[in-house]
């Protein structure tokens, strides 16, 4: 543990600047690699020591995050130091290591560094999305710099600017809303960094600001929800059904397009009346809050709940049970995502239809990132294959969802 102490970190950067020291260590490290299978960690391993390594990972994070982690590490070991001092030491070492003449710190030319801004961790779906990105980056040998925006657009904008400063090869992000991205993406374009949109689109008059989009066809998802309701109404012989809708985050792509696809599908059918649409922001707690409000206002007049994601649906089901009604029978429930919890409730008869929206986009993102980093042309839009699971289906052989 002594080599991890701050005093060693400070002097390591100074000593490593001497060419004679670096030359001695270089041969020692290469000899080790010639005679053993090794995993080496160091600031010039992929560029100088082992430039022909089978796998190179250039792992980085913001100086603030690295200082925070270092502070917690020192506190756990009983040798605490002030955050400001740790931050200053890391900044000084970074500058020294990137500007030294002998083997400066830099990313290997054949490595791909992807900066990814995740919008949050508000649901099991989003956690699955993050895991998919992280695991795919490892499989594809792509170095990943990921920052969580915690549902804040300003944090995503800050993250993108941080990626631009780091000179990543490709930027990717899941935009929390559609509007307000032109300025920061113009900065990325000026820096020559291509951008991949994941899961959600943006509104812009200049589509050259992003290279491509990978994610679900949200209008199709809305249509699938509407088509199930038509089939269900026919099977019931229903003459009239009242619908309430809990939508996602206002002005987000899935909120707009899932709403549009559903309403376009049932439009003109006099059996259906939409009592109200209300935003639950894709959150479990808000889904429950919205459903309580809707039940207080409309009570047993509600026949159908169309919810834009499983998280809000799970919250709404709790509210329905508390009200004394049976989800899936007293109220028809249609939801989107396909989380394991929703599939379990579908099998139990408490949800009637689950429209799949897979979070497993990581492999597609990495393949696109590598092509863009190599200067190749990629398709503007990429959609995964997705399914619809309903009470009319045999679900006995459905594999675990993994999210």
Coordinates of N, CA and C in Angstrom, one line a residue, residues 232 236 303 325-333 349-352 391:
X232 N -57.7 -6.1 -27.6 CA -58.3 -6.4 -26.3 C -59.8 -5.9 -26.3
X236 N -63.1 -8.4 -25.7 CA -64.0 -8.1 -24.6 C -65.4 -7.8 -25.2
X303 N -60.9 2.7 -17.3 CA -60.9 1.4 -17.8 C -59.5 0.9 -18.2
X325 N -58.8 -1.6 -6.3 CA -59.0 -2.2 -7.6 C -58.0 -3.2 -7.9
X326 N -58.3 -4.1 -8.9 CA -57.4 -5.1 -9.3 C -56.7 -4.8 -10.6
X327 N -55.4 -4.5 -10.6 CA -54.7 -4.2 -11.9 C -54.8 -5.4 -12.8
X328 N -55.0 -5.1 -14.1 CA -55.0 -6.2 -15.1 C -56.4 -6.7 -15.3
X329 N -57.4 -6.5 -14.4 CA -58.8 -6.9 -14.6 C -59.7 -5.7 -14.5
X330 N -59.7 -5.0 -13.3 CA -60.5 -3.8 -13.2 C -60.0 -2.7 -14.1
X331 N -58.7 -2.6 -14.3 CA -58.1 -1.7 -15.2 C -57.1 -2.4 -16.1
X332 N -57.3 -2.3 -17.4 CA -56.4 -2.8 -18.4 C -55.1 -2.0 -18.3
X333 N -54.0 -2.7 -18.3 CA -52.7 -2.0 -18.1 C -51.8 -2.3 -19.3
X349 N -51.0 -11.8 -14.5 CA -52.3 -11.3 -14.9 C -52.6 -9.9 -14.4
X350 N -51.5 -9.2 -13.9 CA -51.7 -7.8 -13.3 C -51.3 -6.7 -14.3
X351 N -50.7 -7.2 -15.4 CA -50.4 -6.3 -16.6 C -50.9 -7.1 -17.8
X352 N -51.5 -6.3 -18.8 CA -52.1 -7.0 -19.9 C -51.2 -7.0 -21.2
X391 N -51.1 -10.7 -22.9 CA -51.8 -11.8 -22.2 C -52.3 -12.9 -23.1

